[in-house]
Amino acid sequence: MYLTEEQLLIYKTQGFILLPEYISRAEVAIMKAELSTLSVENSPKKILEKDGKTVRSLHGSHTNNDVFNSLTRHPFIVEPAMQIVGTQVYIYQFKINLKAAFSGDLWKWHQDYIYWRKEDGMPRPQVVNAMCLLDDMNEFNGPLFIIPGSHKEEMIDVLEHNPIGETTTSHNSGESPTWISSFSVNLKYSLNQKTITSLVSKYGITSVKAAAGSVLFFDSNIVHASTNNISPFGRSTVIITYNSIENIPLPVINPRPDFLVGQNYQAVTPLASDALSQKNSELHTQDKLDRRNLHPLPHQ
Ligand code: SIN
Ligand code: MN
């Protein structure tokens, strides 16, 4: 499903476009059911909040989960991504931010592209994020804040670079790796208050409030943030980053793991629009068959 010319223009002007209730409720329910199984697996792909127990994000789940893999190839998401980027795309990054009820922590003001350029050697910002809401995002549960139009600013030089080592978030296998500073509360390249004050006075500020199933496409240079969640409402979202197949990162000295920086440069081919639901029923049928084989019914 491609964007209209008018929607593309909104994306280019504001640096984002929100498509309300774009993915069906049934598809959201399927993904939420999968989420409860993913969240329990212990691995470095699972980032915890400062409390050491609440899951903050899960990375790379599209490589080992068929339902989330289908989401990355959902035509409603890949087709606009190709249109925005202007070429075929591959999956650069896949993450699920859970922002749990009562304990989900904030994301400081930042732009994404500086991480991808400095840490990963991405040549150009020919890349787009698709944020798919698995819960309603409202004024209570730490919605995404955006400075509309800020993607047009050349601001890299005024960024406040937080030194590595001040980070506190841990994951499950001993010492925290340095890449954690791109995903913890103390973000490595967050923007300082003076910069945010001047950008907000120039462009204003907005927050994304939308129902589960809505999808937000946003520019890698848009300035964004979100507050912590002290409400009883979870705020889980999937963020898929699609990079142009003509924008493959250059080699860097300390490459981040491939679950953070996708190394499968194969162009994503869109599936049929009902593929995610189909995949789910196939999995359930297989699951039932497996269970029958383990515990055969008495009269069969
Ligand atoms: C991000 O900037 O990648 C995450 C923001 C959020 O989940 O609120
Ligand atoms: Mn971001």
Short mmCIF file of C-alpha atoms and ligand atoms in Angstrom, two decimals:
data_model
loop_
_atom_site.label_atom_id
_atom_site.label_comp_id
_atom_site.label_asym_id
_atom_site.label_seq_id
_atom_site.Cartn_x
_atom_site.Cartn_y
_atom_site.Cartn_z
CA MET A 1 0.00 0.00 0.00
CA TYR A 2 1.77 3.11 -1.23
CA LEU A 3 1.48 6.60 0.22
CA THR A 4 -0.33 9.27 -1.76
CA GLU A 5 1.63 12.25 -3.13
CA GLU A 6 0.02 14.35 -0.41
CA GLN A 7 1.14 11.96 2.34
CA LEU A 8 4.67 11.88 0.92
CA LEU A 9 4.75 15.67 0.96
CA ILE A 10 3.64 15.69 4.61
CA TYR A 11 6.43 13.22 5.42
CA LYS A 12 9.02 15.34 3.63
CA THR A 13 7.86 18.60 5.19
CA GLN A 14 7.27 17.48 8.79
CA GLY A 15 9.81 14.66 8.86
CA PHE A 16 7.16 12.14 9.85
CA ILE A 17 3.70 10.86 8.98
CA LEU A 18 1.26 9.09 11.25
CA LEU A 19 -1.09 6.53 9.71
CA PRO A 20 -3.79 5.95 12.33
CA GLU A 21 -5.06 2.39 12.93
CA TYR A 22 -3.22 1.18 9.87
CA ILE A 23 -2.51 -2.42 10.91
CA SER A 24 -5.61 -4.39 11.93
CA ARG A 25 -6.59 -5.10 15.55
CA ALA A 26 -6.34 -8.82 14.77
CA GLU A 27 -2.71 -8.44 13.61
CA VAL A 28 -1.89 -6.39 16.71
CA ALA A 29 -3.41 -9.11 18.93
CA ILE A 30 -1.27 -11.76 17.19
CA MET A 31 1.90 -9.71 17.76
CA LYS A 32 1.06 -9.03 21.39
CA ALA A 33 0.60 -12.74 21.99
CA GLU A 34 4.06 -13.37 20.46
CA LEU A 35 5.55 -10.62 22.60
CA SER A 36 4.73 -12.45 25.80
CA THR A 37 6.81 -15.43 24.62
CA LEU A 38 9.75 -13.28 23.38
CA SER A 39 10.08 -11.27 26.57
CA VAL A 40 11.12 -14.28 28.65
CA GLU A 41 14.13 -15.35 26.59
CA ASN A 42 17.45 -14.37 28.21
CA SER A 43 19.95 -13.00 25.73
CA PRO A 44 22.07 -9.88 25.03
CA LYS A 45 19.32 -8.91 22.58
CA LYS A 46 17.19 -8.12 25.62
CA ILE A 47 17.93 -4.74 27.24
CA LEU A 48 16.73 -4.12 30.78
CA GLU A 49 15.68 -0.93 32.54
CA LYS A 50 17.77 0.48 35.38
CA ASP A 51 15.87 -1.67 37.89
CA GLY A 52 17.63 -4.68 36.35
CA LYS A 53 14.41 -6.61 35.80
CA THR A 54 11.94 -4.70 33.60
CA VAL A 55 12.51 -5.37 29.89
CA ARG A 56 13.25 -2.11 28.05
CA SER A 57 13.82 -3.40 24.50
CA LEU A 58 14.18 -6.55 22.48
CA HIS A 59 16.36 -6.58 19.38
CA GLY A 60 16.42 -8.54 16.16
CA SER A 61 13.28 -10.59 16.87
CA HIS A 62 12.43 -10.66 13.16
CA THR A 63 15.26 -13.17 12.62
CA ASN A 64 13.83 -15.81 14.95
CA ASN A 65 10.11 -15.10 15.05
CA ASP A 66 7.90 -15.73 12.03
CA VAL A 67 5.17 -13.31 13.02
CA PHE A 68 7.56 -10.37 13.47
CA ASN A 69 9.37 -11.43 10.31
CA SER A 70 6.05 -11.11 8.48
CA LEU A 71 5.59 -7.64 9.96
CA THR A 72 8.89 -6.51 8.44
CA ARG A 73 7.60 -7.67 5.04
CA HIS A 74 4.06 -6.35 5.47
CA PRO A 75 3.25 -4.43 2.27
CA PHE A 76 1.60 -1.65 4.30
CA ILE A 77 5.00 -0.97 5.86
CA VAL A 78 7.64 -1.95 3.28
CA GLU A 79 6.00 -0.24 0.32
CA PRO A 80 5.90 3.23 1.94
CA ALA A 81 9.45 2.61 3.22
CA MET A 82 10.68 1.96 -0.35
CA GLN A 83 8.79 5.01 -1.57
CA ILE A 84 10.30 7.27 1.10
CA VAL A 85 13.85 5.97 0.66
CA GLY A 86 13.52 5.93 -3.14
CA THR A 87 15.01 2.46 -3.73
CA GLN A 88 14.57 -1.09 -2.51
CA VAL A 89 15.32 -1.48 1.19
CA TYR A 90 16.82 -3.98 3.63
CA ILE A 91 16.34 -4.26 7.39
CA TYR A 92 18.95 -2.24 9.20
CA GLN A 93 17.52 -2.57 12.69
CA PHE A 94 14.52 -4.15 14.37
CA LYS A 95 13.62 -3.38 17.95
CA ILE A 96 10.64 -3.64 20.24
CA ASN A 97 10.45 -0.94 22.90
CA LEU A 98 8.21 -2.12 25.69
CA LYS A 99 7.97 0.98 27.91
CA ALA A 100 6.29 -1.07 30.64
CA ALA A 101 3.46 0.23 32.82
CA PHE A 102 4.78 2.02 35.92
CA SER A 103 8.46 1.33 35.15
CA GLY A 104 9.24 2.03 31.48
CA ASP A 105 11.96 4.70 31.39
CA LEU A 106 12.50 7.71 29.14
CA TRP A 107 14.38 8.23 25.84
CA LYS A 108 16.34 11.47 25.88
CA TRP A 109 16.18 14.01 23.05
CA HIS A 110 18.18 12.73 20.09
CA GLN A 111 18.39 12.12 16.37
CA ASP A 112 18.97 8.58 15.10
CA TYR A 113 21.23 9.17 12.12
CA ILE A 114 24.23 10.34 14.16
CA TYR A 115 24.43 6.85 15.75
CA TRP A 116 24.22 5.13 12.41
CA ARG A 117 26.80 7.42 10.86
CA LYS A 118 29.30 7.51 13.72
CA GLU A 119 28.92 4.02 15.13
CA ASP A 120 28.07 2.07 12.00
CA GLY A 121 29.48 4.02 9.03
CA MET A 122 26.17 4.63 7.26
CA PRO A 123 27.03 6.93 4.32
CA ARG A 124 23.78 8.94 4.01
CA PRO A 125 20.49 9.34 5.87
CA GLN A 126 18.69 7.41 3.08
CA VAL A 127 16.84 5.40 5.68
CA VAL A 128 13.45 5.44 7.42
CA ASN A 129 11.94 4.25 10.70
CA ALA A 130 8.52 2.63 10.86
CA MET A 131 7.12 2.61 14.39
CA CYS A 132 4.18 0.25 14.75
CA LEU A 133 2.15 0.73 17.93
CA LEU A 134 1.17 -2.48 19.73
CA ASP A 135 -0.61 -0.50 22.48
CA ASP A 136 -2.49 2.76 22.41
CA MET A 137 -0.02 5.60 22.87
CA ASN A 138 -1.62 8.33 24.97
CA GLU A 139 -0.76 11.33 27.12
CA PHE A 140 -0.16 9.07 30.13
CA ASN A 141 2.18 6.32 28.98
CA GLY A 142 5.18 8.27 27.69
CA PRO A 143 4.24 9.07 24.09
CA LEU A 144 6.84 9.97 21.50
CA PHE A 145 7.67 13.71 21.42
CA ILE A 146 8.71 15.14 18.05
CA ILE A 147 9.97 18.54 16.89
CA PRO A 148 8.28 18.76 13.47
CA GLY A 149 10.58 19.96 10.68
CA SER A 150 13.74 19.50 12.79
CA HIS A 151 15.06 16.89 10.33
CA LYS A 152 16.03 19.77 8.06
CA GLU A 153 18.49 21.28 10.54
CA GLU A 154 22.22 20.74 10.27
CA MET A 155 22.80 20.19 13.96
CA ILE A 156 25.36 17.48 14.32
CA ASP A 157 27.94 19.93 15.74
CA VAL A 158 25.77 21.15 18.58
CA LEU A 159 25.10 17.70 19.98
CA GLU A 160 26.13 17.03 23.54
CA HIS A 161 28.05 13.77 23.43
CA ASN A 162 27.61 11.76 26.59
CA PRO A 163 30.79 9.88 27.38
CA ILE A 164 30.59 6.10 27.21
CA GLY A 165 30.77 4.64 30.69
CA GLU A 166 28.13 6.82 32.30
CA THR A 167 25.50 4.34 31.27
CA THR A 168 23.68 2.29 33.81
CA THR A 169 21.51 -0.13 31.91
CA SER A 170 22.60 -3.70 32.04
CA HIS A 171 21.75 -6.84 30.19
CA ASN A 172 21.78 -10.40 31.33
CA SER A 173 25.27 -11.67 30.70
CA GLY A 174 27.72 -9.90 32.99
CA GLU A 175 29.40 -6.63 32.02
CA SER A 176 27.57 -4.17 29.76
CA PRO A 177 28.99 -3.80 26.26
CA THR A 178 29.76 -0.27 24.99
CA TRP A 179 26.94 -0.36 22.43
CA ILE A 180 24.45 -0.34 25.30
CA SER A 181 24.86 3.46 25.43
CA SER A 182 22.76 3.70 22.27
CA PHE A 183 19.84 2.02 24.00
CA SER A 184 19.95 2.97 27.66
CA VAL A 185 18.46 6.02 29.34
CA ASN A 186 21.77 7.84 29.21
CA LEU A 187 21.94 7.99 25.42
CA LYS A 188 25.37 8.55 23.94
CA TYR A 189 24.45 11.38 21.56
CA SER A 190 21.63 13.22 23.26
CA LEU A 191 20.86 16.87 22.56
CA ASN A 192 21.39 19.58 25.13
CA GLN A 193 18.68 21.77 26.66
CA LYS A 194 19.78 24.94 24.84
CA THR A 195 19.45 23.22 21.46
CA ILE A 196 16.03 21.79 22.31
CA THR A 197 14.79 25.16 23.60
CA SER A 198 15.80 26.93 20.42
CA LEU A 199 14.43 24.20 18.13
CA VAL A 200 11.09 24.15 19.96
CA SER A 201 10.78 27.92 19.75
CA LYS A 202 11.44 27.70 16.01
CA TYR A 203 9.36 24.63 15.10
CA GLY A 204 7.05 23.86 18.03
CA ILE A 205 6.62 20.44 19.54
CA THR A 206 4.12 17.63 19.15
CA SER A 207 3.41 14.28 20.74
CA VAL A 208 2.18 11.19 18.98
CA LYS A 209 -1.10 9.98 20.42
CA ALA A 210 -2.68 7.14 18.48
CA ALA A 211 -4.41 3.80 18.85
CA ALA A 212 -2.71 0.42 18.69
CA GLY A 213 -2.14 -0.58 15.05
CA SER A 214 -1.16 2.96 14.02
CA VAL A 215 2.16 3.31 12.21
CA LEU A 216 4.48 6.31 12.33
CA PHE A 217 7.10 6.71 9.61
CA PHE A 218 9.82 9.09 10.77
CA ASP A 219 13.01 10.59 9.40
CA SER A 220 16.36 9.52 10.85
CA ASN A 221 17.27 13.17 11.51
CA ILE A 222 14.05 14.21 13.23
CA VAL A 223 14.62 15.27 16.84
CA HIS A 224 12.59 13.04 19.15
CA ALA A 225 12.32 11.81 22.75
CA SER A 226 9.84 10.27 25.14
CA THR A 227 9.17 10.52 28.87
CA ASN A 228 8.95 7.68 31.36
CA ASN A 229 5.76 5.73 31.91
CA ILE A 230 4.27 6.02 35.40
CA SER A 231 0.81 5.06 34.15
CA PRO A 232 -0.81 1.62 34.43
CA PHE A 233 -0.78 1.39 30.61
CA GLY A 234 2.01 -0.43 28.78
CA ARG A 235 3.35 1.28 25.64
CA SER A 236 4.90 -1.39 23.43
CA THR A 237 6.01 -0.46 19.93
CA VAL A 238 7.98 -2.17 17.17
CA ILE A 239 10.49 0.06 15.38
CA ILE A 240 11.76 -1.26 12.05
CA THR A 241 14.53 0.70 10.36
CA TYR A 242 14.75 0.23 6.61
CA ASN A 243 17.94 1.33 4.87
CA SER A 244 18.40 1.79 1.13
CA ILE A 245 20.20 -1.12 -0.57
CA GLU A 246 22.37 1.64 -2.07
CA ASN A 247 23.42 2.94 1.35
CA ILE A 248 25.29 -0.04 2.82
CA PRO A 249 27.48 1.02 5.81
CA LEU A 250 31.23 1.34 5.32
CA PRO A 251 33.59 -0.70 7.52
CA VAL A 252 34.14 0.63 11.07
CA ILE A 253 36.75 -0.23 13.71
CA ASN A 254 34.35 -1.55 16.37
CA PRO A 255 31.31 -2.89 14.56
CA ARG A 256 28.18 -3.32 16.65
CA PRO A 257 26.59 -6.78 16.76
CA ASP A 258 24.49 -7.80 13.78
CA PHE A 259 21.29 -7.79 15.81
CA LEU A 260 21.78 -3.99 16.03
CA VAL A 261 23.16 -3.36 12.56
CA GLY A 262 21.65 -5.75 10.04
CA GLN A 263 24.15 -7.43 7.76
CA ASN A 264 21.63 -9.17 5.57
CA TYR A 265 21.50 -6.71 2.67
CA GLN A 266 18.89 -8.70 0.79
CA ALA A 267 16.10 -6.41 -0.45
CA VAL A 268 12.87 -6.94 1.47
CA THR A 269 10.09 -8.28 -0.75
CA PRO A 270 6.57 -7.41 0.35
CA LEU A 271 4.27 -10.32 1.24
CA ALA A 272 0.52 -10.50 0.65
CA SER A 273 -1.37 -8.15 2.96
CA ASP A 274 -2.86 -11.03 5.00
CA ALA A 275 0.47 -12.88 5.39
CA LEU A 276 0.96 -12.04 9.06
CA SER A 277 -2.43 -13.54 10.04
CA GLN A 278 -1.84 -16.54 7.75
CA LYS A 279 1.55 -17.15 9.33
CA ASN A 280 -0.07 -17.13 12.74
CA SER A 281 -2.71 -19.71 11.80
CA GLU A 282 -0.05 -21.93 10.18
CA LEU A 283 1.99 -21.76 13.39
CA HIS A 284 -1.05 -22.62 15.50
CA THR A 285 -1.96 -25.57 13.29
CA GLN A 286 1.62 -26.84 13.50
CA ASP A 287 1.61 -26.31 17.25
CA LYS A 288 -1.62 -28.35 17.62
CA LEU A 289 -0.18 -31.15 15.47
CA ASP A 290 3.01 -31.16 17.55
CA ARG A 291 1.01 -31.36 20.76
CA ARG A 292 -1.10 -34.22 19.38
CA ASN A 293 2.04 -36.13 18.48
CA LEU A 294 3.31 -35.67 22.00
CA HIS A 295 -0.03 -36.55 23.62
CA PRO A 296 -2.06 -38.59 21.07
CA LEU A 297 -5.79 -38.37 21.57
CA PRO A 298 -7.24 -41.69 22.91
CA HIS A 299 -9.47 -42.52 19.93
CA GLN A 300 -7.06 -41.64 17.17
C1 SIN B 1 13.75 5.61 19.94
O1 SIN B 1 14.10 6.74 19.86
O2 SIN B 1 14.27 4.72 19.24
C2 SIN B 1 12.68 5.17 20.89
C3 SIN B 1 11.75 6.19 21.32
C4 SIN B 1 10.61 5.61 22.09
O3 SIN B 1 10.39 4.37 22.07
O4 SIN B 1 9.88 6.39 22.69
MN MN B 2 15.46 7.24 18.21
#
